[in-house]
């Protein structure tokens, strides 16, 4: 892949052996002297979203604009570090579908989720990553840790969260991979979803117990109700895909049902001439269709065509004035304002 050609070893990262705040400002493209204001810029907002395929809610903790810009700069640097092939998440050019594809040749599959992974990622592990593996100065490690963590953990809504969570617990995941390899299994990691598979039968209960022990050493544990083994003849759901017993990738029935129901909803909105709702619903539906087509590009051609046709029907508008073209601001250094004093 082209992306891999641009990767470099960890010791070639610009953050490696960063020993001063001044150098850190230069690396992160922060205005000179502004790093002293970083604590005042660490602000977040929280909101809830529906959990996938569940009635429960997931709390998202998202950074405000200034700190997010600094996090985005850190992400561009750590994204370029060489990583193992079995790490699917956080890899540019890869998505959850690649997680399913990695196991398409296997007959036996074990899936495990880590329970409340982000919630249980401790600040200390992030700090040790910057201090020990990046070999930064202690004060630099602290600043970087402050930037990518919040209230002692890794927040869910940051651009850096997936990769920082991996690097903070890289030793744990490498031990899990080595354990899987000792059982002759393929291992992949997608955020907190772990998948183990093999062409041949393997002692899944013994493997899952050993993985449990490794996780607990680092303050984590499996979500036991999601520790599932799939035998040779069974279809295998893997992070939004289905690997069939014939070693093919299929669109999950759940997603197909959402697409069919979504299209029926759009047709009803069309009959009601509810153009604002149509546009929103069509965006969601076309995104779902695209996800399905990423797995099977022959899926839902008529639904996609008709949805686009319905979406293109515009409500008559009088005295319509086009908006002036959007002007992009030139990219420059990040300015972190001084904290306000009362």
CSV table of C-alpha atoms in Angstrom, one decimal:
chain,number,residue,atom,x,y,z
A,1,UNK,CA,0.0,0.0,0.0
A,2,UNK,CA,1.2,3.5,-0.7
A,3,UNK,CA,0.4,4.6,2.8
A,4,UNK,CA,3.0,2.1,4.2
A,5,UNK,CA,5.7,3.5,2.0
A,6,UNK,CA,5.4,6.8,3.9
A,7,UNK,CA,5.7,5.2,7.3
A,8,UNK,CA,8.8,5.5,9.5
A,9,UNK,CA,10.1,3.8,12.7
A,10,UNK,CA,9.0,5.3,16.0
A,11,UNK,CA,12.5,6.8,16.5
A,12,UNK,CA,12.1,8.9,13.3
A,13,UNK,CA,8.9,10.6,14.6
A,14,UNK,CA,9.3,14.3,15.2
A,15,UNK,CA,8.2,13.9,18.8
A,16,UNK,CA,10.9,11.4,19.5
A,17,UNK,CA,13.4,12.7,22.1
A,18,UNK,CA,11.7,16.1,22.2
A,19,UNK,CA,13.4,17.6,25.2
A,20,UNK,CA,12.1,21.2,25.4
A,21,UNK,CA,8.8,23.1,25.3
A,22,UNK,CA,10.2,25.4,22.7
A,23,UNK,CA,10.9,22.5,20.4
A,24,UNK,CA,7.4,21.1,21.1
A,25,UNK,CA,5.9,24.4,20.1
A,26,UNK,CA,7.7,24.2,16.8
A,27,UNK,CA,6.8,20.5,16.2
A,28,UNK,CA,3.1,21.1,16.9
A,29,UNK,CA,3.0,24.4,15.0
A,30,UNK,CA,2.0,26.4,18.1
A,31,UNK,CA,2.7,30.1,18.2
A,32,UNK,CA,5.9,30.8,20.2
A,33,UNK,CA,5.2,31.1,23.9
A,34,UNK,CA,1.6,30.0,23.6
A,35,UNK,CA,2.2,26.6,25.1
A,36,UNK,CA,2.1,28.1,28.6
A,37,UNK,CA,-1.6,28.7,27.9
A,38,UNK,CA,-2.4,25.1,27.0
A,39,UNK,CA,-4.2,24.2,30.2
A,40,UNK,CA,-6.8,26.9,29.6
A,41,UNK,CA,-7.4,25.5,26.1
A,42,UNK,CA,-8.2,22.0,27.3
A,43,UNK,CA,-12.0,22.2,27.1
A,44,UNK,CA,-14.5,19.6,26.2
A,45,UNK,CA,-18.3,19.1,25.6
A,46,UNK,CA,-20.2,15.9,26.1
A,47,UNK,CA,-23.3,14.5,24.4
A,48,UNK,CA,-24.9,11.2,24.0
A,49,UNK,CA,-25.5,9.0,20.9
A,50,UNK,CA,-27.3,5.7,20.5
A,51,UNK,CA,-25.1,2.7,20.8
A,52,UNK,CA,-24.9,0.5,17.7
A,53,UNK,CA,-27.6,-2.2,17.7
A,54,UNK,CA,-28.6,-1.3,21.3
A,55,UNK,CA,-31.1,0.8,23.2
A,56,UNK,CA,-28.3,2.1,25.5
A,57,UNK,CA,-26.6,5.4,25.1
A,58,UNK,CA,-22.9,6.2,24.6
A,59,UNK,CA,-21.4,9.4,26.0
A,60,UNK,CA,-19.1,11.2,23.6
A,61,UNK,CA,-16.6,13.6,25.1
A,62,UNK,CA,-15.4,15.9,22.3
A,63,UNK,CA,-12.7,18.6,22.4
A,64,UNK,CA,-13.2,22.2,21.7
A,65,UNK,CA,-11.7,23.7,18.5
A,66,UNK,CA,-8.3,24.9,19.8
A,67,UNK,CA,-7.3,21.7,21.6
A,68,UNK,CA,-8.7,19.6,18.8
A,69,UNK,CA,-6.4,21.4,16.3
A,70,UNK,CA,-3.4,20.6,18.5
A,71,UNK,CA,-4.5,17.0,18.7
A,72,UNK,CA,-4.9,16.8,15.0
A,73,UNK,CA,-1.3,17.8,14.6
A,74,UNK,CA,-0.2,15.1,17.0
A,75,UNK,CA,-2.3,12.6,15.0
A,76,UNK,CA,-0.5,13.5,11.8
A,77,UNK,CA,2.8,12.6,13.4
A,78,UNK,CA,1.8,9.3,15.1
A,79,UNK,CA,-0.2,8.1,12.1
A,80,UNK,CA,3.1,7.9,10.2
A,81,UNK,CA,4.7,5.5,12.7
A,82,UNK,CA,5.1,1.9,11.5
A,83,UNK,CA,2.5,-0.4,13.0
A,84,UNK,CA,1.7,-4.1,12.9
A,85,UNK,CA,-0.5,-5.4,10.1
A,86,UNK,CA,-2.9,-6.8,12.6
A,87,UNK,CA,-3.9,-3.3,13.8
A,88,UNK,CA,-6.8,-2.3,11.7
A,89,UNK,CA,-8.2,0.8,13.5
A,90,UNK,CA,-6.5,4.2,13.2
A,91,UNK,CA,-4.8,3.0,10.0
A,92,UNK,CA,-5.2,5.4,7.0
A,93,UNK,CA,-6.9,3.6,4.1
A,94,UNK,CA,-8.3,0.8,6.3
A,95,UNK,CA,-11.8,0.4,7.9
A,96,UNK,CA,-13.9,-2.1,9.7
A,97,UNK,CA,-14.4,-4.0,6.5
A,98,UNK,CA,-10.7,-4.8,6.3
A,99,UNK,CA,-11.1,-6.5,9.7
A,100,UNK,CA,-13.6,-8.9,8.2
A,101,UNK,CA,-11.4,-9.5,5.1
A,102,UNK,CA,-8.5,-10.5,7.3
A,103,UNK,CA,-10.4,-13.6,8.4
A,104,UNK,CA,-12.1,-14.5,5.2
A,105,UNK,CA,-10.0,-17.6,4.7
A,106,UNK,CA,-10.6,-19.0,8.2
A,107,UNK,CA,-13.1,-21.6,9.3
A,108,UNK,CA,-13.1,-21.0,13.1
A,109,UNK,CA,-13.4,-17.6,14.7
A,110,UNK,CA,-13.4,-16.3,18.2
A,111,UNK,CA,-14.4,-12.7,18.9
A,112,UNK,CA,-13.8,-10.7,22.1
A,113,UNK,CA,-14.6,-7.1,23.1
A,114,UNK,CA,-12.7,-5.2,25.8
A,115,UNK,CA,-15.2,-3.9,28.4
A,116,UNK,CA,-15.4,-0.1,28.6
A,117,UNK,CA,-12.0,0.2,27.0
A,118,UNK,CA,-11.6,4.0,26.8
A,119,UNK,CA,-13.1,4.5,30.2
A,120,UNK,CA,-10.5,2.2,31.7
A,121,UNK,CA,-7.5,3.5,29.8
A,122,UNK,CA,-5.4,5.2,32.5
A,123,UNK,CA,-3.5,8.5,32.1
A,124,UNK,CA,-0.4,6.9,33.5
A,125,UNK,CA,-0.1,4.5,30.5
A,126,UNK,CA,-0.3,7.4,28.1
A,127,UNK,CA,2.4,9.3,30.0
A,128,UNK,CA,4.7,6.3,30.0
A,129,UNK,CA,4.3,6.0,26.3
A,130,UNK,CA,5.6,9.6,25.7
A,131,UNK,CA,8.2,9.3,28.5
A,132,UNK,CA,9.6,5.8,27.9
A,133,UNK,CA,8.9,5.0,24.3
A,134,UNK,CA,9.0,8.5,22.7
A,135,UNK,CA,11.8,9.3,25.2
A,136,UNK,CA,10.6,12.9,25.6
A,137,UNK,CA,11.6,15.0,28.6
A,138,UNK,CA,9.2,14.5,31.6
A,139,UNK,CA,7.7,18.0,31.3
A,140,UNK,CA,7.1,17.4,27.6
A,141,UNK,CA,5.6,14.0,28.3
A,142,UNK,CA,3.2,15.7,30.8
A,143,UNK,CA,2.1,18.4,28.3
A,144,UNK,CA,1.5,15.8,25.6
A,145,UNK,CA,-0.4,13.6,28.0
A,146,UNK,CA,-2.5,16.7,29.1
A,147,UNK,CA,-3.4,17.4,25.5
A,148,UNK,CA,-4.6,13.9,24.6
A,149,UNK,CA,-6.3,12.9,27.9
A,150,UNK,CA,-9.1,14.3,30.0
A,151,UNK,CA,-10.0,13.7,33.6
A,152,UNK,CA,-7.5,10.9,34.0
A,153,UNK,CA,-8.5,8.9,30.9
A,154,UNK,CA,-8.7,8.9,27.1
A,155,UNK,CA,-11.8,10.8,25.8
A,156,UNK,CA,-13.9,9.2,23.2
A,157,UNK,CA,-14.3,12.1,20.7
A,158,UNK,CA,-10.7,13.1,20.1
A,159,UNK,CA,-8.9,12.5,16.7
A,160,UNK,CA,-6.0,11.0,18.6
A,161,UNK,CA,-8.0,8.6,20.8
A,162,UNK,CA,-7.8,5.4,18.8
A,163,UNK,CA,-4.0,5.5,18.2
A,164,UNK,CA,-3.1,6.9,21.7
A,165,UNK,CA,-5.2,4.1,23.3
A,166,UNK,CA,-3.3,1.5,21.2
A,167,UNK,CA,0.2,3.0,22.0
A,168,UNK,CA,-0.6,3.4,25.7
A,169,UNK,CA,-1.4,-0.4,25.8
A,170,UNK,CA,0.8,-1.6,23.0
A,171,UNK,CA,2.7,-4.0,25.2
A,172,UNK,CA,-0.7,-5.6,26.2
A,173,UNK,CA,-1.8,-6.0,22.6
A,174,UNK,CA,1.6,-7.4,21.5
A,175,UNK,CA,1.3,-10.0,24.3
A,176,UNK,CA,-2.2,-10.9,23.0
A,177,UNK,CA,-1.0,-11.2,19.5
A,178,UNK,CA,1.9,-13.5,20.6
A,179,UNK,CA,-0.6,-15.6,22.5
A,180,UNK,CA,-2.9,-15.9,19.4
A,181,UNK,CA,0.1,-16.9,17.3
A,182,UNK,CA,1.1,-19.6,19.8
A,183,UNK,CA,-2.3,-21.2,19.1
A,184,UNK,CA,-1.9,-20.8,15.3
A,185,UNK,CA,-4.5,-18.0,15.1
A,186,UNK,CA,-4.7,-14.9,13.0
A,187,UNK,CA,-5.3,-11.9,15.3
A,188,UNK,CA,-6.7,-8.5,14.4
A,189,UNK,CA,-7.6,-5.5,16.5
A,190,UNK,CA,-10.2,-2.9,15.7
A,191,UNK,CA,-10.3,-0.3,18.6
A,192,UNK,CA,-11.5,-2.7,21.3
A,193,UNK,CA,-12.8,-5.5,19.1
A,194,UNK,CA,-10.4,-8.5,19.0
A,195,UNK,CA,-10.8,-11.3,16.5
A,196,UNK,CA,-8.9,-14.6,16.5
A,197,UNK,CA,-9.3,-17.1,13.6
A,198,UNK,CA,-7.8,-20.2,12.1
A,199,UNK,CA,-8.4,-22.7,9.3
A,200,UNK,CA,-8.1,-25.5,11.8
A,201,UNK,CA,-9.9,-26.0,15.2
A,202,UNK,CA,-8.2,-24.4,18.2
A,203,UNK,CA,-8.9,-24.6,22.0
A,204,UNK,CA,-11.0,-21.4,22.1
A,205,UNK,CA,-11.8,-21.6,25.8
A,206,UNK,CA,-8.2,-21.9,26.8
A,207,UNK,CA,-7.2,-19.1,24.5
A,208,UNK,CA,-10.0,-16.8,25.8
A,209,UNK,CA,-8.9,-17.5,29.4
A,210,UNK,CA,-5.3,-16.5,28.6
A,211,UNK,CA,-6.4,-13.3,26.9
A,212,UNK,CA,-8.5,-12.5,30.0
A,213,UNK,CA,-5.4,-12.9,32.2
A,214,UNK,CA,-3.4,-10.6,30.0
A,215,UNK,CA,-6.1,-7.9,29.9
A,216,UNK,CA,-6.4,-8.0,33.7
A,217,UNK,CA,-2.7,-7.4,34.2
A,218,UNK,CA,-3.3,-4.0,32.5
A,219,UNK,CA,-6.6,-3.1,34.3
A,220,UNK,CA,-8.9,-4.3,31.6
A,221,UNK,CA,-11.2,-7.3,31.1
A,222,UNK,CA,-13.4,-8.8,28.4
A,223,UNK,CA,-17.0,-8.0,27.9
A,224,UNK,CA,-18.0,-11.6,28.6
A,225,UNK,CA,-21.3,-11.6,26.8
A,226,UNK,CA,-19.4,-10.7,23.6
A,227,UNK,CA,-16.9,-13.6,23.9
A,228,UNK,CA,-18.3,-15.7,21.1
A,229,UNK,CA,-16.9,-18.7,19.2
A,230,UNK,CA,-18.1,-19.6,15.7
A,231,UNK,CA,-17.6,-23.1,14.4
A,232,UNK,CA,-16.8,-24.1,10.8
A,233,UNK,CA,-20.4,-24.2,9.4
A,234,UNK,CA,-21.6,-21.0,11.1
A,235,UNK,CA,-21.6,-17.5,9.5
A,236,UNK,CA,-19.2,-15.2,11.5
A,237,UNK,CA,-20.2,-11.6,12.3
A,238,UNK,CA,-17.0,-9.5,12.4
A,239,UNK,CA,-17.2,-5.7,13.1
A,240,UNK,CA,-20.1,-5.0,10.7
A,241,UNK,CA,-19.4,-7.7,8.2
A,242,UNK,CA,-20.4,-11.3,7.8
A,243,UNK,CA,-17.8,-14.0,6.8
A,244,UNK,CA,-19.8,-16.9,5.4
A,245,UNK,CA,-18.9,-20.6,5.7
A,246,UNK,CA,-18.0,-20.3,1.9
A,247,UNK,CA,-15.3,-17.8,2.8
A,248,UNK,CA,-17.2,-14.8,1.3
A,249,UNK,CA,-17.9,-11.4,2.8
A,250,UNK,CA,-21.6,-10.5,3.1
A,251,UNK,CA,-23.6,-7.5,4.2
A,252,UNK,CA,-25.2,-8.1,7.6
A,253,UNK,CA,-29.0,-8.6,7.6
A,254,UNK,CA,-29.3,-5.8,10.2
A,255,UNK,CA,-27.8,-3.3,7.8
A,256,UNK,CA,-29.9,-4.5,4.9
A,257,UNK,CA,-33.0,-4.1,7.1
A,258,UNK,CA,-32.0,-0.6,8.0
A,259,UNK,CA,-31.6,0.3,4.3
A,260,UNK,CA,-35.0,-1.2,3.3
A,261,UNK,CA,-36.8,0.6,6.2
A,262,UNK,CA,-34.9,3.8,5.5
A,263,UNK,CA,-36.0,3.8,1.9
A,264,UNK,CA,-39.6,3.2,2.9
A,265,UNK,CA,-39.4,6.2,5.2
A,266,UNK,CA,-38.0,8.4,2.4
A,267,UNK,CA,-40.9,7.5,0.1
A,268,UNK,CA,-43.4,8.5,2.8
A,269,UNK,CA,-41.6,11.8,3.3
A,270,UNK,CA,-41.7,12.3,-0.5
A,271,UNK,CA,-45.5,11.8,-0.5
A,272,UNK,CA,-45.7,14.4,2.3
A,273,UNK,CA,-43.4,16.9,0.4
A,274,UNK,CA,-41.2,17.1,3.5
A,275,UNK,CA,-38.1,18.3,1.7
A,276,UNK,CA,-36.0,19.2,4.8
A,277,UNK,CA,-36.5,15.7,6.3
A,278,UNK,CA,-35.9,14.0,3.0
A,279,UNK,CA,-32.4,15.6,2.7
A,280,UNK,CA,-31.4,14.5,6.1
A,281,UNK,CA,-32.9,11.0,5.7
A,282,UNK,CA,-31.3,10.6,2.3
A,283,UNK,CA,-27.8,11.5,3.7
A,284,UNK,CA,-28.1,8.8,6.3
A,285,UNK,CA,-29.5,6.2,3.8
A,286,UNK,CA,-26.9,6.9,1.1
A,287,UNK,CA,-24.2,6.5,3.8
A,288,UNK,CA,-25.6,3.1,4.8
A,289,UNK,CA,-25.8,2.1,1.1
A,290,UNK,CA,-22.2,3.0,0.6
A,291,UNK,CA,-21.2,0.9,3.6
A,292,UNK,CA,-23.1,-2.0,2.1
A,293,UNK,CA,-21.5,-1.5,-1.3
A,294,UNK,CA,-18.0,-1.4,0.3
A,295,UNK,CA,-18.7,-5.0,1.3
A,296,UNK,CA,-20.6,-6.0,-1.9
A,297,UNK,CA,-20.6,-3.4,-4.7
A,298,UNK,CA,-23.6,-5.0,-6.4
A,299,UNK,CA,-25.9,-4.2,-3.5
A,300,UNK,CA,-28.9,-1.8,-3.6
A,301,UNK,CA,-28.4,-0.1,-7.0
A,302,UNK,CA,-32.1,0.8,-7.4
A,303,UNK,CA,-32.5,2.1,-3.9
A,304,UNK,CA,-29.4,4.3,-4.4
A,305,UNK,CA,-30.7,5.6,-7.7
A,306,UNK,CA,-34.2,6.3,-6.5
A,307,UNK,CA,-33.0,7.9,-3.3
A,308,UNK,CA,-30.8,10.3,-5.3
A,309,UNK,CA,-33.7,11.1,-7.6
A,310,UNK,CA,-36.0,11.9,-4.7
A,311,UNK,CA,-33.3,14.0,-3.0
A,312,UNK,CA,-32.8,16.0,-6.2
A,313,UNK,CA,-36.5,17.1,-6.3
A,314,UNK,CA,-36.3,20.6,-4.9
A,315,UNK,CA,-39.1,22.5,-3.3
A,316,UNK,CA,-39.9,25.7,-5.3
A,317,UNK,CA,-38.3,28.7,-3.8
A,318,UNK,CA,-38.8,32.3,-4.6
A,319,UNK,CA,-36.2,35.0,-4.8
A,320,UNK,CA,-33.4,32.4,-4.3
A,321,UNK,CA,-30.0,34.0,-3.9
A,322,UNK,CA,-26.9,31.9,-4.2
A,323,UNK,CA,-24.5,32.1,-1.3
A,324,UNK,CA,-21.1,33.7,-1.9
A,325,UNK,CA,-18.3,31.2,-2.4
A,326,UNK,CA,-16.7,30.1,0.9
A,327,UNK,CA,-13.1,31.4,1.3
A,328,UNK,CA,-10.7,29.2,3.1
A,329,UNK,CA,-8.4,30.7,5.6
A,330,UNK,CA,-4.8,30.2,5.0
A,331,UNK,CA,-3.3,27.6,7.3
A,332,UNK,CA,-0.9,29.0,9.9
A,333,UNK,CA,0.3,28.3,13.3
A,334,UNK,CA,-2.1,27.5,16.2
A,335,UNK,CA,-2.7,30.4,18.5
A,336,UNK,CA,-3.6,29.5,22.1
A,337,UNK,CA,-5.1,32.6,23.7
A,338,UNK,CA,-4.3,33.5,27.3
A,339,UNK,CA,-6.9,32.5,29.9
A,340,UNK,CA,-9.4,35.2,30.7
A,341,UNK,CA,-9.1,36.9,34.1
A,342,UNK,CA,-12.1,38.3,35.9
